[in-house]
RNA sequence: GUGAGAUUAGCUCAGCUGGUUAGAGCACUGGUUUGUGGUGCCGGGGGUCGCGGGUUCGAAUCCCGUAUCUCACCCCA
């Protein structure tokens, strides 16, 4: 038997589809209310795009991309995240030169060659937004409110963590200080952290090793080294969220895994879905557009991990819906299909194509969770009526075929 | 890439220290004497026990390998 690839799932159960659909409806709706437009970019892009945006030091680019050479000899890969493609499209279509504000949202599959576990698949879905042209921290705040709106509408609980990663003014000096600190403790930190020191020193702060955490509690904090502009923005952000009564905790150890983030970084966490607890993450990336040869443009965005969210969504209870049509005599079948077909134009209708007993039809109607069971038997055929039973209030009646 | 646990009917699982026709519940399907479901009764179909080797007179059961799933690390949404 041929199976789907590891970490790649089919969506075929009604329940799963309803969750997916419900999430998309809510998320797209909220995004449009915030003035965002839908954008769709290809699943395949040049590998260089991700190397330059996500960053070669990241695990995503380093070891998780589905990368291959196509028949034309091009080095391409399946997108591991959504931002790079949107930024590429933004620049390619010269929106950077047009100036002004441009806001986009997208959703679709992403691909990362990882070991699957709860809330982590090789083909997974993200919903994300990207906002270009606004340097104001008000936009950062708006995006956080937007995520909050989406989660509230879905009935999902979360905690919000905030941090500032600084900008190209204040980050580099801080990084030097941190490296110096790490070197002082080089003999006591874990092997992973030894490695991180060289590749991405900020990441050590995120280490889950408790011995390391005890050491990093005394590490220099970026929050204390922010430049005036970053500091003011971060304070403003917290005030704006306070006014909206959005609770947050400041986590000075929160870092983003992708190289392009600066200043505001945030992560929405759920405690109910296992170790992969980040259900949304985002932040500002003011320098990315110029890294990809665009005209310097401030930008901020976020992405939501759809699969991680789906099991948290509380769906409204499903109610009986539509019609079930059945006949008790073979001769009634053509009429049955004709009437059922007419009903299909306005209602969900299931038609049984073989004659069965009334009991069997009621059983079928119940199984397909229909609201009404319509049956044509010998009596109905003679009187030119339909027997209709409401499966909820159990009332039944005969309706003339002409007025049905 | 690392570690742990799992894999027996469509689903959830049982199967004792290897022993002969591999079970249950649910689901499916048929019937239930004259036309009433979700909640009665009786019957039926369905499994090369993940796959490949090995040990043995004999393997679902023991050993090795491999694939997949689950959870965790790593990483990230």
Short mmCIF file of C-alpha atoms (C1' of nucleotides) in Angstrom, two decimals:
data_model
loop_
_atom_site.label_atom_id
_atom_site.label_comp_id
_atom_site.label_asym_id
_atom_site.label_seq_id
_atom_site.Cartn_x
_atom_site.Cartn_y
_atom_site.Cartn_z
CA UNK A 1 0.00 0.00 0.00
CA UNK A 2 1.24 3.46 -0.83
CA UNK A 3 1.00 5.78 2.13
CA UNK A 4 1.26 9.53 2.40
CA UNK A 5 4.71 10.83 3.19
CA UNK A 6 5.83 11.14 6.76
CA UNK A 7 4.43 14.19 8.49
CA UNK A 8 2.03 14.91 5.62
CA UNK A 9 -1.62 14.36 6.36
CA UNK A 10 -4.88 14.15 4.47
CA UNK A 11 -7.79 16.25 5.58
CA UNK A 12 -10.85 14.16 4.86
CA UNK A 13 -12.90 13.95 8.01
CA UNK A 14 -15.90 16.24 8.20
CA UNK A 15 -14.91 17.38 11.66
CA UNK A 16 -11.39 18.35 10.61
CA UNK A 17 -12.64 20.20 7.59
CA UNK A 18 -15.18 22.12 9.67
CA UNK A 19 -12.47 23.21 12.08
CA UNK A 20 -10.21 24.30 9.24
CA UNK A 21 -12.99 26.12 7.52
CA UNK A 22 -14.19 27.83 10.66
CA UNK A 23 -10.69 29.05 11.44
CA UNK A 24 -10.17 30.44 7.94
CA UNK A 25 -13.50 32.20 7.92
CA UNK A 26 -12.78 33.93 11.21
CA UNK A 27 -9.15 34.78 10.44
CA UNK A 28 -9.81 36.13 6.93
CA UNK A 29 -12.76 38.12 8.17
CA UNK A 30 -10.78 39.77 10.94
CA UNK A 31 -7.86 40.50 8.59
CA UNK A 32 -10.15 42.23 6.11
CA UNK A 33 -11.66 44.31 8.90
CA UNK A 34 -8.14 45.53 9.66
CA UNK A 35 -7.73 46.57 6.03
CA UNK A 36 -5.62 43.67 4.82
CA UNK A 37 -5.82 42.23 1.28
CA UNK A 38 -5.42 38.63 0.28
CA UNK A 39 -2.18 37.64 -1.38
CA UNK A 40 -1.18 34.27 -2.74
CA UNK A 41 2.39 33.44 -3.61
CA UNK A 42 3.86 30.23 -5.09
CA UNK A 43 4.74 27.23 -2.95
CA UNK A 44 8.05 26.97 -4.77
CA UNK A 45 10.63 29.72 -4.70
CA UNK A 46 14.30 30.10 -5.46
CA UNK A 47 16.37 28.75 -2.59
CA UNK A 48 18.32 32.00 -2.44
CA UNK A 49 15.20 33.85 -1.31
CA UNK A 50 15.05 31.93 1.95
CA UNK A 51 18.79 31.90 2.47
CA UNK A 52 18.84 35.68 2.32
CA UNK A 53 15.68 36.35 4.33
CA UNK A 54 15.23 33.62 6.91
CA UNK A 55 18.99 33.42 7.28
CA UNK A 56 21.58 30.70 6.82
CA UNK A 57 22.19 30.49 10.56
CA UNK A 58 18.62 29.35 11.19
CA UNK A 59 17.77 25.67 11.44
CA UNK A 60 15.00 26.20 8.92
CA UNK A 61 17.41 27.03 6.14
CA UNK A 62 20.28 24.99 7.52
CA UNK A 63 18.56 21.63 7.68
CA UNK A 64 14.81 21.74 7.26
CA UNK A 65 14.13 22.87 3.70
CA UNK A 66 12.77 20.66 0.94
CA UNK A 67 15.42 21.77 -1.48
CA UNK A 68 16.08 20.33 -4.92
CA UNK A 69 17.13 21.08 -8.45
CA UNK A 70 14.38 21.23 -11.05
CA UNK A 71 14.64 20.05 -14.65
CA UNK A 72 15.95 23.41 -15.70
CA UNK A 73 18.81 23.19 -13.20
CA UNK A 74 17.34 25.79 -10.85
CA UNK A 75 18.04 25.56 -7.12
CA UNK A 76 14.56 25.79 -5.64
CA UNK A 77 12.65 24.77 -2.53
CA UNK A 78 9.22 24.41 -1.05
CA UNK A 79 8.49 27.43 1.10
CA UNK A 80 9.25 26.82 4.78
CA UNK A 81 7.42 29.99 5.86
CA UNK A 82 5.32 32.72 4.32
CA UNK A 83 6.99 36.06 4.85
CA UNK A 84 9.82 35.68 2.35
CA UNK A 85 7.48 35.04 -0.58
CA UNK A 86 5.26 37.97 0.28
CA UNK A 87 8.23 40.30 0.58
CA UNK A 88 9.60 39.00 -2.71
CA UNK A 89 6.26 39.71 -4.40
CA UNK A 90 6.11 43.13 -2.77
CA UNK A 91 9.48 44.06 -4.23
CA UNK A 92 9.01 42.32 -7.58
CA UNK A 93 5.81 44.24 -8.26
CA UNK A 94 7.50 47.48 -7.18
CA UNK A 95 5.22 48.21 -4.27
CA UNK A 96 8.32 49.43 -2.42
CA UNK A 97 8.81 52.17 -5.02
CA UNK A 98 5.12 53.07 -5.05
CA UNK A 99 5.38 54.06 -1.42
CA UNK A 100 2.42 54.21 0.90
CA UNK A 101 1.01 51.51 3.12
CA UNK A 102 0.34 47.97 1.92
CA UNK A 103 -1.20 45.28 4.02
CA UNK A 104 -1.51 41.61 3.01
CA UNK A 105 -2.75 38.38 4.51
CA UNK A 106 -2.16 34.86 3.28
CA UNK A 107 -2.78 31.29 4.24
CA UNK A 108 -1.55 28.00 2.90
CA UNK A 109 0.78 25.06 3.32
CA UNK A 110 4.40 25.39 4.41
CA UNK A 111 7.02 22.65 4.34
CA UNK A 112 9.77 21.81 6.80
CA UNK A 113 11.70 18.55 6.95
CA UNK A 114 11.44 18.01 10.69
CA UNK A 115 10.72 15.03 12.91
CA UNK A 116 6.93 15.09 13.37
CA UNK A 117 5.39 15.42 16.81
CA UNK A 118 2.32 16.93 18.39
CA UNK A 119 1.60 20.24 16.68
CA UNK A 120 4.44 19.79 14.22
CA UNK A 121 4.10 18.38 10.73
CA UNK A 122 6.26 18.42 7.64
CA UNK A 123 3.44 19.93 5.64
CA UNK A 124 1.62 22.35 7.88
CA UNK A 125 -0.50 25.44 7.42
CA UNK A 126 0.03 29.01 8.41
CA UNK A 127 -2.18 32.03 8.33
CA UNK A 128 -0.16 35.20 8.33
CA UNK A 129 -0.22 38.92 7.66
CA UNK A 130 2.46 41.36 6.55
CA UNK A 131 2.20 45.11 6.80
CA UNK A 132 4.54 47.33 4.77
CA UNK A 133 5.28 51.02 4.98
CA UNK A 134 4.54 51.79 8.60
CA UNK A 135 7.33 52.34 11.10
CA UNK A 136 4.84 53.28 13.80
CA UNK A 137 4.65 50.99 16.79
CA UNK A 138 0.89 51.52 16.59
CA UNK A 139 0.90 49.03 13.75
CA UNK A 140 2.77 46.51 15.91
CA UNK A 141 0.08 46.99 18.53
CA UNK A 142 -2.67 46.63 15.92
CA UNK A 143 -1.32 43.32 14.73
CA UNK A 144 -1.22 41.98 18.27
CA UNK A 145 -4.81 43.14 18.73
CA UNK A 146 -5.69 41.38 15.53
CA UNK A 147 -4.31 38.06 16.72
CA UNK A 148 -6.14 38.62 19.96
CA UNK A 149 -9.38 39.28 18.06
CA UNK A 150 -8.99 36.09 16.07
CA UNK A 151 -8.31 33.96 19.13
CA UNK A 152 -11.16 35.53 21.07
CA UNK A 153 -13.57 34.90 18.20
CA UNK A 154 -12.48 31.26 18.18
CA UNK A 155 -12.76 30.92 21.94
CA UNK A 156 -9.07 30.14 22.35
CA UNK A 157 -7.19 31.02 25.52
CA UNK A 158 -3.59 32.21 25.30
CA UNK A 159 -0.81 34.06 27.02
CA UNK A 160 1.12 36.74 25.20
CA UNK A 161 4.85 37.22 25.54
CA UNK A 162 6.60 40.37 24.41
CA UNK A 163 10.16 41.43 23.90
CA UNK A 164 12.18 43.92 21.95
CA UNK A 165 15.08 42.64 19.90
CA UNK A 166 16.50 46.11 19.36
CA UNK A 167 17.50 47.57 16.05
CA UNK A 168 20.73 47.68 14.05
CA UNK A 169 21.87 50.52 16.33
CA UNK A 170 21.51 48.85 19.70
CA UNK A 171 21.57 45.14 18.91
CA UNK A 172 25.21 44.68 17.77
CA UNK A 173 26.79 46.27 20.87
CA UNK A 174 24.49 44.19 23.05
CA UNK A 175 25.40 41.06 21.18
CA UNK A 176 29.09 41.69 21.94
CA UNK A 177 28.31 42.06 25.62
CA UNK A 178 26.31 38.88 25.63
CA UNK A 179 29.06 36.93 23.87
CA UNK A 180 31.50 38.18 26.48
CA UNK A 181 29.15 36.98 29.19
CA UNK A 182 28.75 33.58 27.57
CA UNK A 183 32.50 33.20 27.28
CA UNK A 184 32.87 33.81 31.01
CA UNK A 185 30.57 30.85 31.63
CA UNK A 186 31.70 28.75 28.70
CA UNK A 187 32.70 25.81 30.90
CA UNK A 188 29.34 25.51 32.71
CA UNK A 189 26.78 25.92 29.93
CA UNK A 190 25.41 23.00 27.89
CA UNK A 191 26.75 21.77 24.58
CA UNK A 192 23.90 23.30 22.61
CA UNK A 193 24.70 26.70 24.05
CA UNK A 194 28.38 26.29 23.19
CA UNK A 195 27.30 25.82 19.62
CA UNK A 196 24.78 28.67 19.70
CA UNK A 197 27.48 31.05 20.89
CA UNK A 198 29.00 30.90 17.44
CA UNK A 199 25.88 30.63 15.27
CA UNK A 200 23.23 32.73 17.00
CA UNK A 201 24.26 33.85 20.50
CA UNK A 202 20.88 35.44 21.31
CA UNK A 203 19.35 31.98 21.17
CA UNK A 204 21.14 30.83 24.31
CA UNK A 205 18.67 32.91 26.31
CA UNK A 206 15.96 30.59 25.04
CA UNK A 207 17.73 27.43 26.26
CA UNK A 208 15.46 24.99 28.10
CA UNK A 209 18.29 23.57 30.21
CA UNK A 210 17.60 24.66 33.78
CA UNK A 211 21.29 24.89 34.69
CA UNK A 212 21.80 27.24 31.76
CA UNK A 213 18.75 29.26 32.71
CA UNK A 214 20.14 29.76 36.20
CA UNK A 215 23.24 31.28 34.63
CA UNK A 216 21.40 33.41 32.10
CA UNK A 217 19.24 34.92 34.82
CA UNK A 218 22.26 37.12 35.42
CA UNK A 219 23.04 37.70 31.76
CA UNK A 220 22.91 41.26 30.44
CA UNK A 221 19.38 41.99 29.23
CA UNK A 222 18.77 43.56 25.86
CA UNK A 223 15.90 45.46 27.45
CA UNK A 224 18.49 47.41 29.46
CA UNK A 225 20.54 48.20 26.38
CA UNK A 226 17.87 49.45 23.98
CA UNK A 227 18.48 52.75 22.23
CA UNK A 228 16.13 55.63 22.95
CA UNK A 229 13.95 54.99 19.92
CA UNK A 230 13.54 51.25 20.59
CA UNK A 231 12.94 51.90 24.25
CA UNK A 232 10.26 54.50 23.63
CA UNK A 233 8.51 52.29 21.09
CA UNK A 234 8.48 49.35 23.43
CA UNK A 235 7.02 51.41 26.26
CA UNK A 236 4.39 52.81 23.91
CA UNK A 237 3.49 49.30 22.80
CA UNK A 238 2.88 48.17 26.35
CA UNK A 239 0.74 51.24 27.06
CA UNK A 240 -1.38 50.63 23.97
CA UNK A 241 -1.95 47.01 24.94
CA UNK A 242 -2.80 48.04 28.50
CA UNK A 243 -5.48 50.36 27.16
CA UNK A 244 -7.00 47.47 25.20
CA UNK A 245 -6.79 45.22 28.26
CA UNK A 246 -4.60 42.73 26.45
CA UNK A 247 -2.55 40.95 29.07
CA UNK A 248 1.10 40.20 28.33
CA UNK A 249 4.28 39.24 30.05
CA UNK A 250 7.61 40.71 29.10
CA UNK A 251 9.99 37.89 28.41
CA UNK A 252 13.48 39.23 27.88
CA UNK A 253 14.55 35.78 26.78
CA UNK A 254 12.02 35.59 23.96
CA UNK A 255 13.88 35.51 20.67
CA UNK A 256 12.69 34.82 17.18
CA UNK A 257 14.17 31.97 15.21
CA UNK A 258 14.37 33.83 11.96
CA UNK A 259 17.16 36.29 11.32
CA UNK A 260 15.04 39.07 9.90
CA UNK A 261 13.27 40.21 13.05
CA UNK A 262 14.13 43.42 14.90
CA UNK A 263 12.48 45.55 17.57
CA UNK A 264 9.06 44.19 18.55
CA UNK A 265 8.90 40.42 18.93
CA UNK A 266 5.86 38.60 20.26
CA UNK A 267 4.60 35.10 20.71
CA UNK A 268 1.18 33.74 21.63
CA UNK A 269 1.37 30.62 23.77
CA UNK A 270 -1.20 27.97 24.65
CA UNK A 271 -0.72 25.63 27.58
CA UNK A 272 -3.14 23.05 26.25
CA UNK A 273 -1.40 21.57 23.22
CA UNK A 274 1.85 19.99 24.37
CA UNK A 275 5.43 21.07 23.94
CA UNK A 276 4.90 22.92 20.66
CA UNK A 277 3.05 25.65 22.48
CA UNK A 278 3.64 28.68 20.24
CA UNK A 279 0.39 29.19 18.35
CA UNK A 280 1.34 32.52 16.79
CA UNK A 281 4.50 34.51 16.50
CA UNK A 282 5.61 37.65 14.84
CA UNK A 283 7.37 40.92 15.01
CA UNK A 284 8.96 43.75 13.12
CA UNK A 285 11.44 43.30 10.28
CA UNK A 286 12.33 46.78 9.07
CA UNK A 287 15.53 45.73 7.29
CA UNK A 288 14.32 42.72 5.35
CA UNK A 289 13.06 44.56 2.28
CA UNK A 290 16.45 46.13 1.61
CA UNK A 291 18.21 42.80 2.27
CA UNK A 292 16.17 41.50 -0.66
CA UNK A 293 17.18 44.44 -2.87
CA UNK A 294 14.05 46.50 -2.29
CA UNK A 295 13.81 50.12 -1.30
CA UNK A 296 14.09 50.32 2.51
CA UNK A 297 10.58 49.90 3.90
CA UNK A 298 9.50 49.31 7.47
CA UNK A 299 7.42 46.18 7.96
CA UNK A 300 5.79 44.05 10.61
CA UNK A 301 3.90 40.76 10.51
CA UNK A 302 2.88 37.59 12.23
CA UNK A 303 1.98 34.00 11.46
CA UNK A 304 -0.43 31.61 13.11
CA UNK A 305 0.19 27.85 13.15
CA UNK A 306 -3.12 26.48 11.95
CA UNK A 307 -2.80 22.81 13.02
CA UNK A 308 -1.78 23.83 16.51
CA UNK A 309 -4.91 25.90 16.75
CA UNK A 310 -7.41 23.48 15.31
CA UNK A 311 -7.65 21.24 18.34
CA UNK A 312 -8.24 24.27 20.56
CA UNK A 313 -11.19 25.51 18.53
CA UNK A 314 -14.52 24.95 20.17
CA UNK A 315 -17.00 24.29 17.39
CA UNK A 316 -20.64 25.14 17.84
CA UNK A 317 -22.66 21.93 18.20
CA UNK A 318 -23.83 20.64 14.86
CA UNK A 319 -27.56 20.53 14.29
CA UNK A 320 -29.68 18.31 12.10
CA UNK A 321 -29.73 19.71 8.61
CA UNK A 322 -31.52 19.17 5.33
CA UNK A 323 -33.53 16.35 3.83
CA UNK A 324 -33.35 12.61 3.34
CA UNK A 325 -35.44 11.16 0.50
CA UNK A 326 -36.45 7.51 0.34
CA UNK A 327 -38.97 5.34 -1.48
CA UNK A 328 -40.68 2.15 -0.34
CA UNK A 329 -41.60 1.00 -3.82
CA UNK A 330 -39.39 0.61 -6.81
CA UNK A 331 -41.88 2.46 -9.06
CA UNK A 332 -41.60 5.62 -6.94
CA UNK A 333 -37.84 6.01 -7.50
CA UNK A 334 -37.97 8.22 -10.63
CA UNK A 335 -40.38 10.62 -8.94
CA UNK A 336 -38.25 10.54 -5.80
CA UNK A 337 -35.13 11.58 -7.67
CA UNK A 338 -37.03 14.32 -9.47
CA UNK A 339 -38.38 15.80 -6.25
CA UNK A 340 -35.11 15.38 -4.41
CA UNK A 341 -33.20 16.99 -7.20
CA UNK A 342 -35.50 20.01 -6.97
CA UNK A 343 -34.88 20.21 -3.24
CA UNK A 344 -31.11 20.08 -3.78
CA UNK A 345 -31.19 23.52 -5.31
CA UNK A 346 -31.90 25.06 -1.93
CA UNK A 347 -31.21 22.46 0.77
CA UNK A 348 -28.75 19.75 1.62
CA UNK A 349 -30.48 16.62 0.33
CA UNK A 350 -29.54 12.97 0.48
CA UNK A 351 -31.43 10.64 -1.87
CA UNK A 352 -31.56 6.86 -1.38
CA UNK A 353 -31.67 5.10 -4.72
CA UNK A 354 -33.12 1.76 -3.67
CA UNK A 355 -36.55 0.95 -2.22
CA UNK A 356 -36.50 0.07 1.47
CA UNK A 357 -38.84 -0.25 4.42
CA UNK A 358 -39.90 2.85 6.31
CA UNK A 359 -37.85 1.75 9.26
CA UNK A 360 -34.74 1.43 7.12
CA UNK A 361 -35.27 4.91 5.69
CA UNK A 362 -35.70 6.45 9.11
CA UNK A 363 -32.50 4.75 10.21
CA UNK A 364 -30.68 6.14 7.19
CA UNK A 365 -32.11 9.61 7.70
CA UNK A 366 -30.95 9.52 11.27
CA UNK A 367 -27.47 8.38 10.32
CA UNK A 368 -26.92 11.17 7.81
CA UNK A 369 -28.19 13.55 10.49
CA UNK A 370 -30.97 14.96 8.30
CA UNK A 371 -33.63 17.23 9.76
CA UNK A 372 -36.48 15.85 7.63
CA UNK A 373 -37.17 12.37 6.35
CA UNK A 374 -39.28 12.33 3.18
CA UNK A 375 -40.76 8.99 2.12
CA UNK A 376 -42.90 7.90 -0.80
CA UNK A 377 -44.76 4.62 -0.29
CA UNK A 378 -47.77 2.96 -1.90
CA UNK A 379 -50.23 5.24 -0.10
CA UNK A 380 -48.40 8.41 -1.07
CA UNK A 381 -48.03 7.30 -4.64
CA UNK A 382 -51.78 6.69 -4.84
CA UNK A 383 -52.72 9.99 -3.20
CA UNK A 384 -49.94 11.96 -4.90
CA UNK A 385 -48.52 13.11 -1.57
CA UNK A 386 -45.27 12.94 0.36
CA UNK A 387 -44.84 11.66 3.90
CA UNK A 388 -42.55 14.10 5.74
CA UNK A 389 -41.26 13.58 9.25
CA UNK A 390 -39.41 16.22 11.25
CA UNK A 391 -36.74 14.22 13.04
CA UNK A 392 -36.28 16.83 15.75
CA UNK A 393 -39.83 17.46 16.99
CA UNK A 394 -41.03 14.09 15.65
CA UNK A 395 -44.05 15.60 13.90
CA UNK A 396 -45.10 14.02 10.64
CA UNK A 397 -47.45 15.14 7.89
CA UNK A 398 -48.58 14.42 4.36
CA UNK A 399 -47.87 17.12 1.82
CA UNK A 400 -49.31 17.13 -1.72
CA UNK A 401 -46.53 16.69 -4.29
CA UNK A 402 -47.56 19.87 -6.10
CA UNK A 403 -47.17 22.13 -3.08
CA UNK A 404 -43.89 20.62 -1.85
"C1'" G B 1 19.57 14.47 13.76
"C1'" U B 2 18.77 12.18 19.25
"C1'" G B 3 15.75 9.47 22.94
"C1'" A B 4 11.41 6.70 24.79
"C1'" G B 5 6.84 4.00 23.80
"C1'" A B 6 3.72 1.84 20.23
"C1'" U B 7 1.99 -0.98 15.52
"C1'" U B 8 -3.53 -7.27 16.06
"C1'" A B 9 -10.84 -6.41 12.03
"C1'" G B 10 -13.15 0.20 9.41
"C1'" C B 11 -12.40 2.29 14.92
"C1'" U B 12 -10.89 1.39 20.28
"C1'" C B 13 -8.43 -2.51 22.26
"C1'" A B 14 -7.76 -7.90 24.66
"C1'" G B 15 -4.58 -12.01 23.54
"C1'" C B 16 -1.12 -14.95 30.51
"C1'" U B 17 5.62 -17.49 30.90
"C1'" G B 18 5.73 -19.29 22.29
"C1'" G B 19 1.11 -24.41 21.31
"C1'" U B 20 -2.70 -25.75 16.87
"C1'" U B 21 -9.99 -22.77 13.85
"C1'" A B 22 -6.75 -14.90 16.58
"C1'" G B 23 -11.26 -12.55 20.23
"C1'" A B 24 -14.53 -8.39 22.36
"C1'" G B 25 -17.15 -3.74 22.05
"C1'" C B 26 -18.47 -0.18 18.54
"C1'" A B 27 -19.15 0.44 13.23
"C1'" C B 28 -20.89 -1.96 8.64
"C1'" U B 29 -24.55 -5.34 6.42
"C1'" G B 30 -29.18 -8.52 6.25
"C1'" G B 31 -33.59 -9.91 8.67
"C1'" U B 32 -37.02 -8.76 12.62
"C1'" U B 33 -44.44 -11.95 10.41
"C1'" U B 34 -49.17 -5.48 8.06
"C1'" G B 35 -45.36 1.60 7.07
"C1'" U B 36 -41.98 4.80 12.36
"C1'" G B 37 -35.07 6.58 13.59
"C1'" G B 38 -31.43 7.94 17.13
"C1'" U B 39 -32.55 3.55 22.22
"C1'" G B 40 -35.18 -3.85 21.10
"C1'" C B 41 -34.08 -8.97 19.13
"C1'" C B 42 -31.55 -12.63 15.73
"C1'" G B 43 -27.97 -13.43 11.99
"C1'" G B 44 -23.71 -12.15 8.51
"C1'" G B 45 -19.24 -10.33 6.22
"C1'" G B 46 -14.50 -8.56 7.52
"C1'" G B 47 -7.65 -9.72 9.99
"C1'" U B 48 -1.10 -12.58 5.02
"C1'" C B 49 -1.44 -9.96 13.73
"C1'" G B 50 3.15 -2.98 9.93
"C1'" C B 51 7.01 -5.16 6.63
"C1'" G B 52 11.64 -8.34 6.10
"C1'" G B 53 14.81 -11.78 8.24
"C1'" G B 54 16.18 -15.19 12.33
"C1'" U B 55 15.50 -18.81 16.64
"C1'" U B 56 11.99 -23.08 17.18
"C1'" C B 57 8.73 -29.22 15.94
"C1'" G B 58 5.62 -24.73 16.35
"C1'" A B 59 5.88 -17.29 16.57
"C1'" A B 60 0.69 -12.20 17.09
"C1'" U B 61 3.85 -13.77 21.35
"C1'" C B 62 11.24 -14.37 21.65
"C1'" C B 63 15.70 -11.91 18.80
"C1'" C B 64 17.63 -8.57 14.81
"C1'" G B 65 16.63 -5.08 11.07
"C1'" U B 66 13.30 -1.66 8.71
"C1'" A B 67 8.98 1.56 7.98
"C1'" U B 68 5.30 4.32 10.16
"C1'" C B 69 2.75 6.52 14.34
"C1'" U B 70 2.88 8.91 19.19
"C1'" C B 71 5.46 11.82 22.79
"C1'" A B 72 9.78 14.50 24.02
"C1'" C B 73 14.68 16.87 22.78
"C1'" C B 74 16.42 20.04 18.97
"C1'" C B 75 13.87 23.81 16.35
"C1'" C B 76 9.67 26.58 15.40
"C1'" A B 77 3.96 28.53 13.87
#
